[in-house]
Structure formats: structure tokens, C-alpha cells
Coordinates of C-alpha atoms in Angstrom, one line a residue:
M225 CA -9.3 9.6 -11.1
E226 CA -12.7 9.7 -12.9
N227 CA -13.6 9.1 -16.4
V228 CA -10.6 7.0 -17.4
K229 CA -10.5 6.8 -21.1
N230 CA -7.0 6.3 -22.5
I231 CA -5.6 3.1 -21.5
T232 CA -2.1 1.7 -22.6
F233 CA -1.4 -2.1 -22.2
I234 CA 2.2 -3.2 -22.4
G235 CA 3.0 -6.8 -22.8
L236 CA 0.8 -9.0 -25.1
G237 CA 2.2 -12.4 -24.1
V238 CA 0.1 -15.5 -23.1
M239 CA -1.8 -13.5 -20.6
G240 CA -1.7 -10.0 -21.8
F241 CA -2.9 -10.6 -25.2
S242 CA -6.4 -11.7 -24.1
M243 CA -6.5 -9.4 -21.1
A244 CA -5.9 -6.3 -23.4
G245 CA -8.6 -7.8 -25.7
H246 CA -11.3 -7.8 -23.1
L247 CA -10.6 -4.1 -22.4
T248 CA -11.9 -3.3 -26.0
K249 CA -15.3 -4.6 -25.1
N250 CA -15.8 -1.2 -23.2
S251 CA -16.6 1.1 -26.1
Y252 CA -15.6 4.2 -24.0
F253 CA -11.9 3.0 -23.6
S254 CA -9.4 3.9 -26.1
I255 CA -6.7 1.2 -26.1
T256 CA -3.1 1.5 -27.0
V257 CA -0.8 -1.4 -27.0
W258 CA 2.9 -1.9 -27.1
N259 CA 4.8 -5.2 -27.2
R260 CA 8.5 -5.9 -27.4
A261 CA 7.9 -8.3 -30.4
K262 CA 6.0 -6.1 -32.7
N263 CA 4.5 -8.8 -34.8
K264 CA 2.6 -9.9 -31.7
A265 CA 1.3 -6.2 -31.4
E266 CA 0.3 -6.3 -35.1
K267 CA -1.6 -9.6 -34.6
W268 CA -3.5 -8.0 -31.7
T269 CA -4.5 -5.0 -33.7
N270 CA -5.7 -7.3 -36.5
E271 CA -7.9 -9.1 -34.0
F272 CA -9.0 -6.2 -31.6
K273 CA -9.8 -2.5 -32.1
G274 CA -6.8 -0.5 -30.7
I275 CA -3.9 1.5 -31.5
L276 CA -0.4 0.1 -32.0
A277 CA 2.4 2.3 -30.5
N278 CA 6.0 2.1 -31.9
S279 CA 7.6 2.8 -28.7
I280 CA 6.9 2.9 -24.9
K281 CA 7.3 6.7 -24.9
E282 CA 4.6 6.9 -27.7
A283 CA 2.4 4.3 -26.0
V284 CA 2.2 6.0 -22.6
Y285 CA 1.9 9.6 -24.0
N286 CA -1.5 11.0 -22.7
A287 CA -2.5 7.6 -21.0
D288 CA -4.8 7.8 -18.0
V289 CA -3.9 4.2 -17.0
V290 CA -0.9 2.1 -18.1
I291 CA -1.1 -1.6 -17.6
L292 CA 1.8 -3.9 -17.6
C293 CA 1.9 -7.7 -18.0
A294 CA 5.6 -8.7 -18.4
G295 CA 7.7 -11.7 -17.5
K296 CA 10.0 -11.0 -14.7
D297 CA 11.6 -8.2 -12.6
E298 CA 14.3 -7.4 -15.3
D299 CA 11.6 -7.0 -17.9
V300 CA 9.6 -4.7 -15.8
E301 CA 12.6 -2.6 -14.7
Q302 CA 13.5 -2.2 -18.4
I303 CA 10.0 -1.1 -19.3
I304 CA 9.8 1.4 -16.4
Y305 CA 13.1 2.8 -15.9
S306 CA 14.8 2.9 -19.5
D307 CA 15.3 6.5 -20.9
N308 CA 12.3 6.0 -23.1
G309 CA 10.4 4.0 -20.6
V310 CA 7.2 4.5 -18.7
L311 CA 8.5 6.5 -15.7
Q312 CA 10.1 9.3 -17.8
N313 CA 7.2 9.7 -20.0
I314 CA 4.0 9.1 -18.1
S315 CA 1.7 12.0 -17.2
H316 CA 1.4 13.1 -13.7
N317 CA -1.8 11.8 -12.0
A318 CA -1.9 8.8 -14.2
L319 CA -2.2 5.2 -12.7
V320 CA 0.1 2.2 -13.3
I321 CA -1.3 -1.3 -12.8
D322 CA 1.3 -4.1 -12.9
H323 CA -0.1 -7.5 -13.5
T324 CA 3.5 -9.2 -13.7
T325 CA 4.4 -11.4 -10.9
T326 CA 7.5 -9.7 -9.5
S327 CA 9.5 -9.7 -6.3
Y328 CA 8.2 -7.8 -3.3
K329 CA 11.2 -5.5 -3.3
L330 CA 10.5 -4.5 -6.9
A331 CA 6.9 -3.7 -6.1
Q332 CA 7.9 -1.4 -3.2
K333 CA 10.5 0.3 -5.4
L334 CA 8.0 0.9 -8.1
A335 CA 5.5 2.4 -5.7
V336 CA 8.0 4.8 -4.5
S337 CA 9.3 5.8 -7.9
F338 CA 5.8 6.6 -9.1
K339 CA 4.7 8.4 -6.1
E340 CA 7.6 10.9 -6.5
K341 CA 6.0 11.6 -9.8
N342 CA 2.5 11.9 -8.4
V343 CA 1.5 8.7 -10.3
G344 CA -0.6 6.0 -8.6
F345 CA 0.6 2.4 -8.6
V346 CA -1.1 -0.9 -8.0
D347 CA 0.7 -4.2 -7.9
A348 CA -1.8 -6.7 -9.1
P349 CA -0.5 -10.2 -10.0
V350 CA -3.0 -12.6 -11.4
S351 CA -4.0 -16.3 -11.0
G352 CA -6.1 -18.3 -13.3
G353 CA -3.7 -19.0 -16.2
E354 CA -4.2 -18.7 -19.9
V355 CA -7.7 -20.1 -19.8
G356 CA -8.7 -17.5 -17.2
A357 CA -7.3 -14.7 -19.3
I358 CA -9.1 -15.9 -22.4
N359 CA -12.4 -16.3 -20.5
G360 CA -12.0 -13.1 -18.6
C361 CA -12.2 -14.8 -15.2
L362 CA -8.9 -14.2 -13.5
S363 CA -8.3 -13.8 -9.9
I364 CA -6.3 -10.7 -9.0
M365 CA -4.4 -10.0 -5.6
A366 CA -3.8 -6.3 -5.4
G367 CA -1.5 -4.0 -3.4
G368 CA -1.9 -0.2 -3.2
S369 CA -3.8 2.7 -1.8
E370 CA -7.5 2.6 -1.4
V371 CA -7.7 5.5 -3.9
D372 CA -5.7 3.7 -6.5
I373 CA -7.5 0.4 -6.0
K374 CA -10.8 2.1 -6.4
T375 CA -9.7 3.4 -9.8
A376 CA -8.2 0.0 -10.9
K377 CA -11.1 -2.1 -10.0
P378 CA -13.6 -1.3 -12.8
I379 CA -10.8 -1.6 -15.4
I380 CA -9.5 -5.0 -14.1
A381 CA -13.0 -6.2 -14.0
S382 CA -13.0 -6.3 -17.7
Y383 CA -10.8 -9.6 -17.4
A384 CA -11.2 -10.6 -13.9
K385 CA -13.9 -12.5 -11.7
S386 CA -12.4 -11.3 -8.4
I387 CA -10.2 -8.4 -7.2
S388 CA -8.9 -8.6 -3.7
H389 CA -7.2 -5.7 -2.0
I390 CA -4.8 -7.4 0.3
G391 CA -2.9 -4.3 1.6
D392 CA -0.3 -1.7 0.8
S393 CA 2.1 -1.7 -2.1
G394 CA 3.8 -5.1 -2.4
Y395 CA 1.1 -7.0 -0.8
G396 CA -0.3 -8.1 -4.0
Q397 CA 2.9 -9.9 -4.6
L398 CA 3.1 -11.3 -1.2
A399 CA -0.4 -12.9 -1.7
K400 CA 0.8 -14.3 -5.1
M401 CA 3.8 -15.9 -3.4
V402 CA 1.4 -17.6 -0.9
N403 CA -0.8 -18.7 -3.9
Q404 CA 2.3 -20.3 -5.6
V405 CA 3.5 -22.0 -2.4
C406 CA 0.1 -23.6 -2.1
I407 CA 0.0 -24.8 -5.6
A408 CA 3.4 -26.3 -5.3
G409 CA 2.3 -28.2 -2.2
V410 CA -0.9 -29.5 -3.9
L411 CA 0.9 -30.8 -6.9
Q412 CA 3.6 -32.5 -5.0
G413 CA 0.7 -34.2 -2.9
L414 CA -1.0 -35.2 -6.3
S415 CA 2.2 -36.6 -7.7
D416 CA 2.7 -38.8 -4.7
G417 CA -0.8 -39.9 -4.5
I418 CA -1.0 -40.9 -8.3
L419 CA 2.2 -42.7 -8.1
F420 CA 1.1 -44.6 -5.1
A421 CA -2.3 -45.5 -6.8
K422 CA -0.3 -46.7 -9.9
N423 CA 1.9 -48.9 -8.0
E424 CA -1.3 -50.5 -6.3
N425 CA -2.9 -50.9 -9.8
I426 CA -5.8 -48.7 -8.9
D427 CA -7.9 -47.4 -11.8
I428 CA -7.1 -43.6 -11.9
E429 CA -10.4 -42.8 -13.7
K430 CA -12.4 -44.6 -11.0
L431 CA -10.3 -43.2 -8.2
L432 CA -10.5 -39.5 -9.0
P433 CA -14.3 -39.2 -8.9
A434 CA -14.3 -41.0 -5.5
I435 CA -11.9 -38.6 -3.8
S436 CA -12.3 -35.2 -5.6
G437 CA -15.5 -34.5 -3.8
G438 CA -14.0 -34.8 -0.4
A439 CA -11.3 -33.1 1.6
A440 CA -8.6 -33.9 -0.9
G441 CA -10.4 -32.2 -3.7
S442 CA -8.9 -29.2 -5.4
W443 CA -8.7 -27.3 -8.7
Q444 CA -5.5 -29.1 -9.6
M445 CA -7.1 -32.5 -8.9
D446 CA -10.1 -31.7 -11.0
N447 CA -8.0 -30.3 -13.9
R448 CA -4.6 -31.9 -13.9
A449 CA -4.6 -35.4 -12.0
L450 CA -5.8 -37.4 -14.9
T451 CA -3.6 -35.7 -17.4
M452 CA -0.7 -36.1 -14.9
S453 CA -1.4 -39.9 -14.8
K454 CA -1.2 -39.9 -18.6
K455 CA 2.0 -37.7 -18.7
E456 CA 0.3 -35.0 -20.7
F457 CA 1.9 -31.7 -19.7
D458 CA 1.0 -29.1 -22.4
F459 CA -1.6 -27.3 -20.4
G460 CA -0.6 -23.6 -19.7
F461 CA 1.5 -22.2 -16.9
A462 CA 5.1 -23.3 -17.7
I463 CA 7.6 -24.7 -15.2
K464 CA 9.9 -21.9 -16.0
W465 CA 7.7 -19.3 -14.8
M466 CA 6.9 -21.3 -11.6
V467 CA 10.6 -21.5 -10.9
K468 CA 10.8 -17.6 -11.2
D469 CA 7.8 -17.2 -8.9
L470 CA 9.0 -19.6 -6.3
G471 CA 12.4 -18.1 -6.5
Y472 CA 10.9 -14.6 -5.5
C473 CA 9.1 -16.3 -2.7
L474 CA 12.1 -18.2 -1.3
D475 CA 14.1 -15.0 -1.3
R476 CA 11.4 -13.3 0.6
A477 CA 11.2 -16.2 3.0
K478 CA 14.9 -15.8 3.9
E479 CA 14.4 -12.1 4.7
N480 CA 11.3 -12.8 7.0
N481 CA 12.8 -16.0 8.5
T482 CA 10.1 -18.3 7.2
D483 CA 11.0 -22.1 6.9
L484 CA 9.8 -23.0 3.5
S485 CA 11.9 -26.2 3.2
F486 CA 9.2 -28.2 1.5
T487 CA 8.6 -25.5 -1.0
K488 CA 12.5 -25.4 -1.6
T489 CA 12.3 -29.2 -2.4
V490 CA 9.6 -28.6 -5.0
Y491 CA 11.6 -25.7 -6.3
D492 CA 14.7 -27.9 -6.7
K493 CA 12.6 -30.7 -8.6
Y494 CA 11.4 -28.0 -11.0
Q495 CA 14.9 -26.9 -11.6
N496 CA 15.9 -30.3 -12.4
L497 CA 13.1 -30.5 -15.0
I498 CA 14.3 -27.4 -16.7
K499 CA 17.8 -28.9 -16.7
S500 CA 16.5 -31.9 -18.4
G501 CA 14.6 -29.8 -21.1
G502 CA 11.2 -29.8 -19.6
G503 CA 11.0 -26.0 -18.9
Q504 CA 8.0 -25.6 -21.2
F505 CA 6.0 -28.4 -19.6
D506 CA 3.2 -27.1 -17.3
T507 CA 3.6 -27.2 -13.6
S508 CA 1.9 -30.7 -13.3
A509 CA 5.0 -32.2 -14.9
L510 CA 6.3 -32.3 -11.2
I511 CA 5.3 -35.8 -11.2
L512 CA 8.2 -36.8 -13.5
Q513 CA 10.5 -36.0 -10.6
N514 CA 9.0 -38.9 -8.5
K515 CA 10.9 -42.1 -8.5
G516 CA 9.1 -44.8 -10.4
E517 CA 7.9 -42.3 -13.1

């Protein structure tokens, strides 16, 4: 597909609001938005130049590319498969880019559904959080055909610093699962390390510069370790979303016979935090599940 002009963005939440905003910086693009909560879409059109659609059907009419950024599988299925949804109303030869973190099964199902209608599909979950979306420097893991990825890349580049084509449809979601497993492990290690340091009366503000430049260093250490030690947990990606993501991963692990027992332990700890009312804390609140905190 050449000369993409009409782009529809569906889902103006924590991530999507800024991502859609970055698209307006390209004066050639005509941006239409739709959001389940209309007041959020109205706020977006007050801040950025674009068209507010009153329905999904209206939003995808004549769209060259439709971009989704929703919450979970059920949200995406409602947006795509409802009577007035994307699948029934999108034009042939259009492209759908789904930035939602979903299950592998749903990504494959969507690819088949759109292929039957001669519509391209790219599953493209994101990493980088709200700050990455605001700054336009997200990392994208993509699954789909070479042709569809080629079309998607210059559009996604409006809000991403890297776009990695991992494989066929569904492989973007599989890569995101690996990403979340690794984050869970790092945060559990940080939680243990910080608790150990506290019990030894080590000054955390002296400790972190000493170890962050070595093999223990990570983005989580640089950006979350100090606030974890201070029990400050209002920095972006909420626990409830991590539980959703890890749930998809654990389901897939059962299907391919992968032992993710450590990840399951972290998943259970996050579930406990939700039950105790901490679902809106960011994922670094995992430390609260350590004995002694």
C-alpha cells in the first residue's frame, strides 16, 4: 500500500492518547479517532488536529490504516467483531495495526479474519510505558507479512524508536510475552536485593550507583529501585495490566510445555497485591510482597 493518508486510531487510553497525537505531526496524514469514552476523544481533538468519529463504523469508513490500542482480548474482539465493528466496515486492501497486548491465539485469529477480507494485519505490542508514548520513543515488536510490516513501519515510526519484525502473525505477541517475563524476573531480583540491603543497613542511595554500572544494571534498577526502596509506586504501568499480560504468557507456556514456575510465582504475588487493593500501583510494587516489607 502506497500513499497512506487516512488513518483511524481506536483507543485513546494512557498509551493511545499520545501515540495518536504523534501521528498528527505528519501533515499529510488525516487522523480520525474513536474512543469508548467519548469525553476522552473530545479531549484529544481539543489538543490535536483530527476528526472525532461517533462510531467505529464511521471511524473506519474510507480508512487506509486502522490502529488499535485497547486493553485486553475481550476489548479487541468487541471492537473488531461486533456488528458495527472494524471487520464488517473496513475497506478491502486496508491495513490493521493492533498495539494491544493480547493472547497469541487472538492475534492469529485476527490475522485469519482480516486475510479473508483482503485486509492486512500486524500485531504490534509496545514496550516503553506512558513516558515512552509521550516522548514518541516506544519499542515495537511486530508480527505479520513483510508487505504489511513495510507499510506499517513509517506510520509506527511516528511514535516509536524501534520496530522489530519478529516473524509471522502472532510473533509480536510472543515477543511481548518474553519481554514481560524478563521484567517480572528483574523486578523480583530487585525486590530481594533491596530488602537484603535494608536488613544490612546499607545506604540505598550509595549502593545503586555502585552496582548499576555493572552486570546487575538494568532499566528497572535505574528508574525504579530507589522509588521501590521509598515505597513509591505511582510510575506508570499498573499491576492489573501486568497480571493480564503474564496470564496470556502462562497460558501459552502450558500449550508449548514451557516451565515458567518462577514467573508463575511472581504472577501470584501480583494477584495478591490486586486482592489487597494495589491493582493501580505500578509493577515495582512487587517488593511489597517480600517478607519484611
